[in-house]
Amino acid sequence: MRMSEIFAPTLREVPAEAEIASHKLMLRAALMRKTMAGVYTYLPLGWRSIRKVEQIVREEMDRQGGQELFMPALQNPEPWQRTGRYDDYGSEMFKFKDRGGREVCLGPTHEENITTHVADEVRSYRQLPKLLYQIQTKFRDEIRPRYGVMRGREFIMKDLYSFDADQQGLDVSFERMYEAYCRAFTRMGLDFLVVEADSGAIGGKVSKEYMAIAGIGEADIVVCEKCGYGANVERAEITARPEASACECPPMSKVETPDVRTIEQLERFLSVPAGRMIKTLVYLADGEPVVALLRGDRELNELKLRNAVAAREVSLADEETILRVTGAPVGFAGPVGIKCPKVIADFEIPAIMCGVSGANEKDVHYKDLCYGRDFGPFELADLRNAVEGDLCPDCSNPLVAKKGIEVGHLFKLGAKYSVPLGCTYLDDKGESHPMVMGCYGIGITRCVAAVIEQHSDEKGIIWPMSVAPYQCTVVVVNTTDERQLEAGEALYAELMAAGVEALIDDRDERPGVKFNDADLIGIPIRVTVGPKGLDKGCVELKMRRDAQARLVPVEDAAEEIKAIVDAEMDRLEPCKR
Ligand code: ATP
Ligand code: MG
């Protein structure tokens, strides 16, 4: 492709709408343009990279026996109503009426659609397993579309669905996808971790997430650098049970704390660290009040609380309930004399010495509290999110905190969809069973953003060879100089003949403009054809990731570049992690 002809309107200025590197660069390097919140047009350079990511994913799905098909974005609500998700999905699902007044919706995911087909077509255990996938546009009316294609409202996803006869079959399918994902993300050049995840709204028992490590990642994860364990902070099990030493605090006493309500305000007002405060949270568990106690510097994990009280649903209590349970307005709750039939304390609470908490009285707190002496004992449980320094549940090594971008997700669904949608098969005795399902997603467009997030510098993108829109760019320094133009054109033709995906910058522009664009767009190999090199019969070859260029004889250049492309692709060939 010729830079004189390409539709690649690069931008010098950083667009005001973009906050993070990948979003800025995807706009500046002319990969995409926004049409409205969370919706983008992919321009030719961006589309090429997206297609490469898709192709990598497609090859890895096929390698594991996946069969590609294509389902509609426009969905029939009927199976969604049968699984209960037409309502459960809530306002994240785009719904509207057709001209006949019938409801239709846009697919945020396709479990209902695929399961309906398999239910209709597959009858016998002999036809299982089936691994069916598509690479297709998804629609989700996200509350906060942001960071460009990282969280779009229209985005491209690969979604594979596995149908097995039993749990063992599912385990095999799951393991296949595990390997496919490791291979695919490695091939894209992503630095990633696989973590245990909370199953969220899709449901099921086991789920793993693939996290591309990046400072702007929305997911908080903890990892063990010794044994490789990794989990979302919500999912990580906390195994430590800190022992309480004998209480040596002065007797508890009240302190006036006028209008001091938050942990931060209290820290300043009493000069006590948050770790010595007893955060007292009033929740409603299936409508009944429960009180959860945890250290002031910890975050409550609602899923753990839900499990601890065996409730279907928990939510923070309203002001009226708080007043009823604590006898005080919001901000002054504490465990001493609390009037709640159910109080649960986090495992760390008994170890707090000379603790501080609300006194269930407006503008008053207690200090010098000890568990067992002044309040409790209560039922103890693991109620909080993991933090750096917590011990690995597998090997007891201290965990390290990281941030990740969720690029892929594996779920074991079991019979969650096959039962309501009647997706059954007959076994060898003629008995009917629901199929055991799994679902496996990769955010294709999010992967492109994640790659850029991990591979860029202040000048622009530094594409890994495997997903670069072009592999090499030939920059002709001065196109009005016949000798340079001819040498550049000849090399460009040779590269194309050798199967290298090449660009030629044949624009009548200042060299600075051409070099800036090459750096911004981030093509891995740059060859400069200019007077200095040509005087020695050479061109200048520079990798985008390196600072230094080197001279290569004109006649060797194409072959050398082809060899670099091959070596770079080999370098990204995965070994199993
Ligand atoms: P998130 O927690 O980020 O909202 P999710 O759990 O809703 O993700 P899944 O339903 O598992 O996501 O979708 C599979 C994959 O699709 C995700 O791993 C992610 O890579 C991608 N994805 C999900 N939502 C979006 C979005 N709004 N924009 C771009 N990619 C997305
Ligand atoms: Mg989501």
Coordinates of C-alpha atoms and ligand atoms in Angstrom, one line a residue:
M1 CA 0.0 0.0 0.0
R2 CA 1.1 3.5 -0.8
M3 CA 1.1 6.2 1.8
S4 CA 0.2 8.6 -1.0
E5 CA -3.1 6.6 -1.5
I6 CA -3.9 5.1 1.9
F7 CA -6.9 6.2 3.9
A8 CA -5.0 6.8 7.1
P9 CA -5.7 10.3 8.5
T10 CA -3.2 10.4 11.4
L11 CA -3.5 13.1 14.0
R12 CA -0.8 15.2 15.5
E13 CA -2.9 16.4 18.4
V14 CA -4.0 14.1 21.2
P15 CA -7.8 13.9 21.0
A16 CA -9.5 15.3 24.1
E17 CA -11.9 12.4 24.5
A18 CA -9.1 9.9 25.1
E19 CA -7.7 9.2 28.5
I20 CA -5.4 6.1 28.0
A21 CA -2.5 5.4 25.7
S22 CA -4.3 2.8 23.5
H23 CA -7.4 4.9 23.0
K24 CA -5.3 8.0 22.1
L25 CA -3.1 6.0 19.8
M26 CA -6.0 4.2 18.1
L27 CA -7.3 7.6 17.1
R28 CA -4.0 9.3 16.4
A29 CA -2.6 6.4 14.3
A30 CA -5.9 6.4 12.3
L31 CA -7.0 2.9 13.3
M32 CA -10.5 4.1 14.1
R33 CA -12.9 7.0 14.6
K34 CA -15.8 7.4 17.0
T35 CA -19.3 7.7 15.7
M36 CA -21.0 8.0 19.1
A37 CA -20.4 6.9 22.7
G38 CA -18.8 3.4 22.6
V39 CA -19.3 2.9 18.9
Y40 CA -16.5 3.1 16.3
T41 CA -15.7 2.8 12.6
Y42 CA -12.5 0.8 12.1
L43 CA -10.3 2.5 9.4
P44 CA -8.2 0.4 7.0
L45 CA -5.1 0.2 9.4
G46 CA -7.2 -0.7 12.4
W47 CA -9.3 -3.2 10.5
R48 CA -6.2 -5.0 9.3
S49 CA -5.0 -5.5 12.8
I50 CA -8.4 -6.6 14.0
R51 CA -8.5 -9.1 11.1
K52 CA -5.1 -10.5 12.2
V53 CA -6.3 -10.9 15.8
E54 CA -9.4 -12.6 14.5
Q55 CA -7.4 -14.9 12.3
I56 CA -5.1 -16.0 15.2
V57 CA -8.1 -16.7 17.3
R58 CA -9.8 -18.6 14.4
E59 CA -6.8 -20.8 13.9
E60 CA -6.5 -21.7 17.6
M61 CA -10.3 -22.5 17.8
D62 CA -10.0 -24.7 14.7
R63 CA -6.9 -26.4 16.1
Q64 CA -9.0 -27.6 19.0
G65 CA -11.8 -28.8 16.9
G66 CA -14.0 -25.7 16.9
Q67 CA -16.4 -25.2 14.0
E68 CA -17.1 -21.7 12.9
L69 CA -20.6 -20.5 12.1
F70 CA -22.3 -17.2 12.2
M71 CA -25.4 -16.2 14.2
P72 CA -27.5 -13.1 13.8
A73 CA -27.0 -10.0 15.9
L74 CA -30.8 -9.5 15.8
Q75 CA -32.2 -11.8 18.3
N76 CA -35.6 -13.4 19.0
P77 CA -36.5 -12.6 22.6
E78 CA -38.4 -15.9 23.1
P79 CA -35.5 -18.1 24.2
W80 CA -34.2 -15.3 26.3
Q81 CA -37.5 -15.2 28.1
R82 CA -37.3 -18.9 28.7
T83 CA -33.9 -18.7 30.4
G84 CA -35.1 -15.6 32.3
R85 CA -32.3 -13.5 30.9
Y86 CA -34.6 -11.2 29.0
D87 CA -35.2 -9.4 32.3
D88 CA -32.0 -10.4 34.1
Y89 CA -29.8 -8.8 31.5
G90 CA -31.5 -5.5 32.3
S91 CA -30.8 -2.3 30.5
E92 CA -27.4 -3.6 29.2
M93 CA -29.4 -5.3 26.4
F94 CA -30.6 -3.2 23.5
K95 CA -34.3 -3.9 23.0
F96 CA -36.8 -2.5 20.5
K97 CA -39.9 -3.2 18.5
D98 CA -40.1 -4.1 14.8
R99 CA -42.7 -2.6 12.5
G100 CA -45.3 -5.2 13.5
G101 CA -44.9 -4.2 17.1
R102 CA -43.0 -7.4 18.0
E103 CA -40.1 -7.2 20.4
V104 CA -36.6 -7.9 19.2
C105 CA -33.2 -7.4 20.8
L106 CA -29.6 -7.2 19.9
G107 CA -27.3 -10.0 21.1
P108 CA -25.0 -9.2 24.0
T109 CA -23.9 -12.8 23.9
H110 CA -25.4 -15.9 22.2
E111 CA -26.0 -18.8 24.6
E112 CA -29.7 -18.7 23.9
N113 CA -29.3 -18.6 20.2
I114 CA -26.8 -21.5 19.8
T115 CA -28.5 -23.7 22.5
T116 CA -31.8 -23.5 20.6
H117 CA -30.2 -24.8 17.4
V118 CA -28.3 -27.6 19.2
A119 CA -31.5 -28.6 21.0
D120 CA -33.2 -28.9 17.6
E121 CA -30.5 -30.7 15.7
V122 CA -28.5 -32.8 18.1
R123 CA -30.2 -36.0 19.4
S124 CA -27.6 -38.6 20.4
Y125 CA -24.5 -39.0 22.5
R126 CA -22.8 -40.1 19.3
Q127 CA -23.0 -36.5 18.0
L128 CA -21.2 -35.1 21.0
P129 CA -19.1 -33.2 21.8
K130 CA -19.7 -30.1 19.6
L131 CA -17.6 -27.0 19.8
L132 CA -19.3 -24.2 17.9
Y133 CA -18.0 -20.6 17.5
Q134 CA -18.4 -17.4 15.7
I135 CA -16.6 -14.1 15.4
Q136 CA -19.2 -11.5 15.5
T137 CA -20.4 -8.1 16.6
K138 CA -22.0 -7.9 20.1
F139 CA -24.1 -5.1 21.5
R140 CA -24.2 -4.1 25.1
D141 CA -25.5 -0.8 26.3
E142 CA -22.7 -0.4 28.9
I143 CA -23.4 2.1 31.7
R144 CA -20.0 3.6 31.2
P145 CA -18.5 3.0 27.7
R146 CA -15.0 4.2 28.0
Y147 CA -11.4 3.8 27.0
G148 CA -12.3 3.5 23.3
V149 CA -12.8 -0.1 22.2
M150 CA -11.8 -1.4 25.6
R151 CA -15.4 -1.0 26.7
G152 CA -17.6 -0.3 23.7
R153 CA -21.3 -0.6 23.2
E154 CA -20.7 -2.4 19.9
F155 CA -17.7 -4.6 19.8
I156 CA -16.3 -7.8 18.2
M157 CA -16.2 -10.9 20.2
K158 CA -15.3 -14.5 19.5
D159 CA -17.7 -16.7 21.4
L160 CA -17.4 -20.5 21.4
Y161 CA -20.0 -22.8 23.0
S162 CA -19.1 -26.4 24.0
F163 CA -21.8 -29.1 24.2
D164 CA -20.8 -32.3 26.0
A165 CA -22.6 -35.4 27.3
D166 CA -21.2 -35.1 30.8
Q167 CA -19.0 -33.2 33.2
Q168 CA -15.9 -35.1 32.2
G169 CA -16.5 -34.2 28.6
L170 CA -16.9 -30.5 29.6
D171 CA -13.6 -30.7 31.5
V172 CA -11.9 -31.8 28.3
S173 CA -13.5 -29.1 26.2
F174 CA -12.6 -26.5 28.9
E175 CA -9.0 -27.7 28.9
R176 CA -8.8 -27.4 25.1
M177 CA -10.0 -23.9 25.3
Y178 CA -7.6 -23.1 28.0
E179 CA -4.8 -24.2 25.7
A180 CA -6.2 -22.4 22.7
Y181 CA -6.4 -19.1 24.7
C182 CA -2.9 -19.4 26.0
R183 CA -1.7 -20.0 22.4
A184 CA -3.8 -17.2 20.9
F185 CA -2.8 -14.5 23.5
T186 CA 0.9 -15.5 23.2
R187 CA 0.7 -15.2 19.5
M188 CA -0.7 -11.7 19.8
G189 CA 2.3 -10.7 21.9
L190 CA 0.3 -10.1 25.1
D191 CA 1.7 -10.4 28.5
F192 CA -1.1 -12.1 30.3
L193 CA -2.2 -14.1 33.4
V194 CA -4.9 -16.7 33.8
V195 CA -6.9 -16.0 37.0
E196 CA -9.7 -17.7 38.9
A197 CA -12.8 -15.5 38.4
D198 CA -16.1 -14.9 39.9
S199 CA -18.8 -16.3 37.6
G200 CA -20.9 -13.1 37.7
A201 CA -24.2 -12.9 35.8
I202 CA -23.6 -15.7 33.3
G203 CA -23.6 -18.2 36.1
G204 CA -22.0 -21.7 36.3
K205 CA -19.4 -23.0 38.7
V206 CA -16.0 -22.6 37.3
S207 CA -14.6 -19.7 35.4
K208 CA -11.2 -18.4 34.4
E209 CA -10.3 -15.0 33.1
Y210 CA -7.4 -14.1 30.9
M211 CA -5.9 -10.8 32.0
A212 CA -3.6 -8.7 30.0
I213 CA -1.4 -7.0 32.6
A214 CA -1.7 -3.2 32.3
G215 CA -1.8 -0.3 34.7
I216 CA -5.1 1.0 33.3
G217 CA -6.7 -2.4 33.7
E218 CA -10.1 -2.3 35.4
A219 CA -9.6 -5.7 37.1
D220 CA -7.8 -6.0 40.4
I221 CA -6.0 -9.2 40.7
V222 CA -3.6 -10.9 43.0
V223 CA -1.0 -13.3 41.8
C224 CA 1.5 -15.6 43.5
E225 CA 4.9 -15.2 41.8
K226 CA 6.0 -18.5 43.4
C227 CA 3.4 -21.0 42.2
G228 CA 1.6 -19.1 39.5
Y229 CA -1.8 -18.9 41.4
G230 CA -3.8 -15.9 40.3
A231 CA -7.3 -14.6 41.1
N232 CA -9.5 -11.6 41.0
V233 CA -9.4 -9.9 44.4
E234 CA -13.1 -10.8 44.8
R235 CA -12.5 -14.4 44.0
A236 CA -9.3 -15.0 46.0
E237 CA -9.8 -17.1 49.1
I238 CA -8.2 -15.7 52.2
T239 CA -6.8 -18.5 54.3
A240 CA -5.1 -16.6 57.1
R241 CA -6.8 -16.5 60.5
P242 CA -4.9 -13.9 62.5
E243 CA -4.7 -14.9 66.2
A244 CA -5.9 -12.4 68.8
S245 CA -3.4 -11.7 71.6
A246 CA -4.6 -10.9 75.1
C247 CA -6.2 -7.5 75.4
E248 CA -4.0 -5.0 77.1
C249 CA -6.0 -1.9 76.1
P250 CA -7.3 0.6 78.5
P251 CA -11.1 0.3 79.2
M252 CA -13.2 1.3 76.2
S253 CA -14.4 4.9 76.3
K254 CA -16.5 7.2 74.2
V255 CA -15.1 10.1 72.2
E256 CA -17.1 13.0 70.8
T257 CA -16.7 13.0 67.0
P258 CA -19.0 15.8 65.7
D259 CA -19.9 15.1 62.1
V260 CA -17.0 12.7 61.6
R261 CA -18.5 9.8 59.6
T262 CA -16.1 8.3 57.1
I263 CA -13.0 6.2 57.8
E264 CA -10.8 8.9 56.3
Q265 CA -12.3 11.7 58.4
L266 CA -11.9 9.5 61.5
E267 CA -8.2 8.7 60.7
R268 CA -7.5 12.4 60.6
F269 CA -9.6 13.3 63.6
L270 CA -8.3 10.6 66.0
S271 CA -4.9 9.9 64.4
V272 CA -5.7 6.2 64.4
P273 CA -4.9 4.1 61.3
A274 CA -7.8 2.6 59.3
G275 CA -6.4 -0.8 60.1
R276 CA -7.5 -0.4 63.7
M277 CA -11.0 0.7 62.9
I278 CA -14.0 -1.7 62.9
K279 CA -16.0 -0.9 59.8
T280 CA -19.6 -1.8 60.6
L281 CA -21.8 -2.3 57.5
V282 CA -25.5 -2.9 57.6
Y283 CA -26.8 -5.0 54.7
L284 CA -30.1 -6.6 53.7
A285 CA -29.7 -10.3 53.0
D286 CA -32.9 -11.4 51.2
G287 CA -34.6 -8.6 52.9
E288 CA -33.4 -9.3 56.5
P289 CA -30.8 -7.0 58.1
V290 CA -27.3 -8.4 58.7
V291 CA -24.3 -6.6 60.1
A292 CA -20.8 -7.2 58.7
L293 CA -17.7 -6.1 60.6
L294 CA -14.4 -5.7 58.9
R295 CA -11.2 -3.7 59.2
G296 CA -11.5 -0.1 58.2
D297 CA -8.9 -0.5 55.5
R298 CA -10.6 -3.5 53.9
E299 CA -13.3 -3.8 51.2
L300 CA -16.3 -5.9 51.8
N301 CA -16.9 -8.7 49.2
E302 CA -20.6 -9.0 48.7
L303 CA -20.3 -12.4 47.2
K304 CA -18.5 -13.7 50.2
L305 CA -21.1 -12.1 52.5
R306 CA -23.8 -13.7 50.5
N307 CA -22.2 -17.1 50.9
A308 CA -21.6 -16.6 54.6
V309 CA -25.2 -15.8 55.3
A310 CA -26.5 -18.2 52.6
A311 CA -28.6 -15.5 51.0
R312 CA -29.6 -15.2 47.3
E313 CA -29.1 -11.5 47.3
V314 CA -27.4 -8.9 49.5
S315 CA -27.5 -5.2 49.2
L316 CA -26.5 -2.2 51.4
A317 CA -29.3 -1.3 53.7
D318 CA -31.3 1.9 53.3
E319 CA -31.0 4.7 55.9
E320 CA -34.2 3.8 57.6
T321 CA -33.0 0.2 58.3
I322 CA -29.6 1.5 59.5
L323 CA -31.4 3.8 61.9
R324 CA -33.5 0.9 63.1
V325 CA -30.6 -1.5 63.6
T326 CA -28.0 0.9 65.0
G327 CA -30.2 3.6 66.6
A328 CA -28.0 6.2 64.9
P329 CA -27.8 7.9 61.5
V330 CA -25.4 6.6 58.8
G331 CA -21.8 6.9 59.8
F332 CA -21.9 6.0 63.5
A333 CA -22.6 2.2 63.4
G334 CA -20.5 0.0 65.7
P335 CA -20.5 -3.5 67.1
V336 CA -21.1 -2.6 70.8
G337 CA -24.7 -3.2 71.7
I338 CA -25.8 -3.5 68.1
K339 CA -29.4 -4.6 67.7
C340 CA -29.3 -7.1 64.9
P341 CA -30.0 -10.8 65.1
K342 CA -27.2 -11.5 62.7
V343 CA -23.7 -10.1 63.0
I344 CA -20.8 -11.6 61.1
A345 CA -17.2 -10.5 61.6
D346 CA -14.3 -10.9 59.2
F347 CA -11.5 -13.2 60.4
E348 CA -9.3 -10.2 61.0
I349 CA -11.6 -8.6 63.6
P350 CA -10.6 -10.5 66.7
A351 CA -7.0 -9.5 66.2
I352 CA -7.7 -5.7 66.3
M353 CA -6.3 -4.2 69.5
C354 CA -7.6 -0.9 70.9
G355 CA -10.0 -0.6 68.0
V356 CA -12.2 2.3 67.1
S357 CA -15.8 2.1 65.9
G358 CA -19.1 4.0 65.9
A359 CA -21.0 4.0 69.2
N360 CA -24.5 3.7 67.6
E361 CA -25.1 7.2 68.7
K362 CA -24.9 10.4 66.6
D363 CA -21.5 12.1 66.7
V364 CA -19.9 9.6 69.1
H365 CA -17.3 6.8 68.6
Y366 CA -15.8 4.3 70.9
K367 CA -12.0 3.8 71.3
D368 CA -9.9 1.1 72.9
L369 CA -12.2 -1.7 71.8
C370 CA -11.2 -5.4 72.1
Y371 CA -13.1 -8.3 70.6
G372 CA -14.5 -10.6 73.2
R373 CA -14.0 -8.1 76.0
D374 CA -16.2 -5.2 74.6
F375 CA -18.2 -6.8 71.8
G376 CA -18.9 -10.2 70.4
P377 CA -18.1 -13.0 70.1
F378 CA -19.7 -13.2 66.7
E379 CA -19.7 -15.7 63.9
L380 CA -16.4 -15.3 61.9
A381 CA -16.0 -15.6 58.2
D382 CA -13.9 -14.5 55.2
L383 CA -15.7 -11.4 54.1
R384 CA -13.2 -9.2 52.3
N385 CA -11.4 -8.8 49.0
A386 CA -7.8 -10.0 48.9
V387 CA -5.0 -7.4 49.0
E388 CA -1.3 -7.5 48.3
G389 CA 0.5 -9.4 51.0
D390 CA -2.3 -11.8 51.7
L391 CA -1.0 -15.4 51.5
C392 CA -1.4 -17.6 48.5
P393 CA -4.1 -20.2 49.2
D394 CA -2.1 -22.8 47.4
C395 CA 1.5 -22.2 48.7
S396 CA 1.2 -19.5 51.4
N397 CA 3.6 -17.2 49.6
P398 CA 2.6 -13.5 49.9
L399 CA 0.5 -12.4 46.9
V400 CA 1.3 -9.5 44.7
A401 CA -1.4 -7.1 43.4
K402 CA -1.7 -6.3 39.7
K403 CA -4.2 -4.7 37.3
G404 CA -5.5 -6.5 34.3
I405 CA -7.6 -6.0 31.2
E406 CA -9.9 -8.9 30.8
V407 CA -9.3 -10.1 27.3
G408 CA -10.9 -13.6 27.5
H409 CA -13.2 -15.6 29.7
L410 CA -13.8 -19.3 30.1
F411 CA -17.0 -20.5 31.9
K412 CA -18.3 -23.9 32.8
L413 CA -22.0 -23.5 32.5
G414 CA -23.2 -27.0 33.2
A415 CA -26.9 -27.3 32.5
K416 CA -27.8 -23.7 33.1
Y417 CA -29.1 -23.1 29.6
S418 CA -29.6 -26.7 28.4
V419 CA -32.4 -27.4 30.9
P420 CA -34.6 -24.3 30.3
L421 CA -34.1 -24.6 26.5
G422 CA -34.6 -28.4 26.4
C423 CA -31.2 -29.1 25.0
T424 CA -31.0 -32.8 25.7
Y425 CA -29.5 -36.0 24.1
L426 CA -30.1 -39.7 24.4
D427 CA -27.4 -41.8 26.0
D428 CA -26.5 -45.4 24.9
K429 CA -29.4 -46.8 26.9
G430 CA -31.9 -44.4 25.3
E431 CA -32.2 -42.2 28.4
S432 CA -32.4 -38.4 28.0
H433 CA -30.0 -36.0 29.7
P434 CA -29.4 -32.3 29.5
M435 CA -26.2 -31.4 27.6
V436 CA -23.3 -30.0 29.7
M437 CA -22.2 -26.7 28.3
G438 CA -19.3 -24.3 28.5
C439 CA -18.9 -20.8 26.9
Y440 CA -15.7 -19.1 26.0
G441 CA -15.3 -15.5 24.9
I442 CA -12.5 -13.4 23.6
G443 CA -12.9 -9.6 23.1
I444 CA -11.3 -9.2 19.7
T445 CA -11.4 -5.4 19.6
R446 CA -10.4 -5.2 23.2
C447 CA -7.4 -7.4 22.5
V448 CA -6.2 -4.9 19.9
A449 CA -6.4 -2.1 22.5
A450 CA -4.7 -4.3 25.1
V451 CA -1.8 -5.1 22.6
I452 CA -1.3 -1.3 22.1
E453 CA -1.6 -0.6 25.8
Q454 CA 1.4 -3.0 26.3
H455 CA 3.3 -2.1 23.2
S456 CA 3.8 1.7 22.8
D457 CA 6.0 4.6 23.6
E458 CA 5.7 8.4 23.5
K459 CA 6.0 8.3 19.8
G460 CA 3.4 5.8 19.0
I461 CA 2.5 2.1 18.7
I462 CA 5.1 -0.6 18.6
W463 CA 3.2 -3.5 17.0
P464 CA 4.2 -7.1 17.5
M465 CA 4.8 -8.6 14.1
S466 CA 1.8 -10.9 14.3
V467 CA -0.8 -8.2 14.6
A468 CA 0.8 -5.3 12.8
P469 CA -1.3 -3.8 10.0
Y470 CA 1.8 -4.0 7.8
Q471 CA 5.1 -5.6 8.6
C472 CA 7.5 -3.2 6.9
T473 CA 7.4 0.4 5.7
V474 CA 9.8 1.8 3.1
V475 CA 10.4 5.5 3.6
V476 CA 11.7 7.3 0.6
V477 CA 13.3 10.4 2.1
N478 CA 12.9 12.7 -1.0
T479 CA 10.6 11.5 -3.7
T480 CA 11.7 14.2 -6.1
D481 CA 15.1 12.5 -6.3
E482 CA 14.8 10.0 -9.1
R483 CA 17.5 7.7 -7.6
Q484 CA 15.8 7.5 -4.2
L485 CA 12.3 6.9 -5.7
E486 CA 13.5 4.2 -8.0
A487 CA 15.4 2.3 -5.3
G488 CA 12.5 2.6 -2.9
E489 CA 10.0 1.4 -5.5
A490 CA 12.3 -1.5 -6.5
L491 CA 12.6 -2.6 -2.8
Y492 CA 8.9 -2.2 -2.3
A493 CA 8.2 -4.5 -5.3
E494 CA 10.7 -7.1 -4.0
L495 CA 9.2 -7.1 -0.6
M496 CA 5.7 -7.7 -1.9
A497 CA 7.1 -10.5 -4.2
A498 CA 8.7 -12.1 -1.1
G499 CA 5.3 -12.0 0.7
V500 CA 6.2 -9.2 3.1
E501 CA 3.2 -7.0 3.9
A502 CA 4.7 -3.6 3.0
L503 CA 3.9 0.1 2.9
I504 CA 5.9 2.6 0.9
D505 CA 5.9 6.3 1.9
D506 CA 6.1 7.9 -1.5
R507 CA 4.5 11.1 -0.4
D508 CA 6.0 14.5 -1.3
E509 CA 6.3 15.4 2.4
R510 CA 9.1 16.5 4.7
P511 CA 11.2 13.5 6.0
G512 CA 10.2 14.4 9.5
V513 CA 6.5 14.0 8.7
K514 CA 7.1 10.6 7.2
F515 CA 9.3 9.4 10.2
N516 CA 6.7 10.7 12.7
D517 CA 3.9 8.8 10.9
A518 CA 5.9 5.6 10.7
D519 CA 6.6 5.8 14.4
L520 CA 3.0 6.7 15.2
I521 CA 1.5 3.9 13.1
G522 CA 4.1 1.6 14.6
I523 CA 5.1 -0.7 11.7
P524 CA 7.7 -3.1 13.1
I525 CA 10.4 -2.6 10.4
R526 CA 11.3 0.7 8.8
V527 CA 13.6 0.9 5.8
T528 CA 14.8 4.4 4.9
V529 CA 15.9 5.0 1.4
G530 CA 17.9 8.2 1.4
P531 CA 21.0 9.8 -0.1
K532 CA 23.4 8.9 2.8
G533 CA 22.8 5.2 2.5
L534 CA 22.5 5.1 -1.3
D535 CA 25.9 6.7 -1.7
K536 CA 27.3 3.5 0.0
G537 CA 24.9 1.3 -2.0
C538 CA 22.8 0.8 1.2
V539 CA 19.4 1.4 2.8
E540 CA 18.9 2.1 6.5
L541 CA 17.1 -0.7 8.4
K542 CA 15.5 0.1 11.8
M543 CA 13.2 -1.9 14.1
R544 CA 10.5 0.3 15.6
R545 CA 11.4 -1.0 19.1
D546 CA 15.1 -0.2 18.7
A547 CA 16.7 3.2 18.8
Q548 CA 19.6 2.4 16.4
A549 CA 19.4 1.9 12.6
R550 CA 21.9 -0.1 10.6
L551 CA 23.0 -0.1 7.0
V552 CA 22.1 -3.0 4.7
P553 CA 23.2 -3.3 1.1
V554 CA 20.3 -2.6 -1.2
E555 CA 20.5 -5.9 -2.9
D556 CA 20.2 -7.9 0.4
A557 CA 17.5 -5.7 2.0
A558 CA 14.4 -7.7 0.9
E559 CA 15.8 -11.0 1.9
E560 CA 17.0 -9.7 5.3
I561 CA 13.6 -8.1 6.0
K562 CA 11.8 -11.3 5.1
A563 CA 14.1 -13.2 7.5
I564 CA 13.3 -10.7 10.3
V565 CA 9.6 -11.1 9.7
D566 CA 9.9 -14.9 9.9
A567 CA 12.0 -14.7 13.0
E568 CA 9.6 -12.4 14.8
M569 CA 6.7 -14.6 13.9
D570 CA 8.6 -17.6 15.3
R571 CA 9.4 -15.7 18.5
L572 CA 5.7 -15.3 19.1
E573 CA 5.0 -19.0 18.5
P574 CA 3.7 -20.2 21.9
C575 CA 4.9 -22.9 24.2
K576 CA 2.2 -24.1 26.6
R577 CA 2.0 -22.1 29.8
Ligands
ATP1 P1 -16.4 -7.0 31.6 O1 -16.3 -7.5 33.1 O2 -15.2 -6.3 31.2 O3 -17.7 -6.2 31.4 P2 -17.7 -9.4 30.8 O4 -17.5 -10.3 31.9 O5 -19.0 -8.7 30.7 O6 -16.5 -8.3 30.7 P3 -17.9 -11.5 28.9 O7 -19.4 -11.5 28.9 O8 -17.3 -12.6 29.5 O9 -17.4 -10.1 29.5 O10 -17.4 -11.3 27.4 C1 -16.3 -12.0 26.9 C2 -15.2 -11.0 26.5 O11 -15.7 -10.0 25.7 C3 -14.6 -10.3 27.7 O12 -13.6 -11.2 28.2 C4 -14.0 -9.1 27.0 O13 -12.7 -9.4 26.5 C5 -15.0 -8.8 25.9 N1 -15.9 -7.7 26.3 C6 -16.9 -7.7 27.2 N2 -17.5 -6.5 27.2 C7 -16.9 -5.7 26.3 C8 -17.1 -4.4 25.9 N3 -18.1 -3.7 26.4 N4 -16.3 -3.9 25.0 C9 -15.3 -4.6 24.4 N5 -15.1 -5.9 24.8 C10 -15.8 -6.5 25.7
MG2 MG -19.6 -6.8 31.1

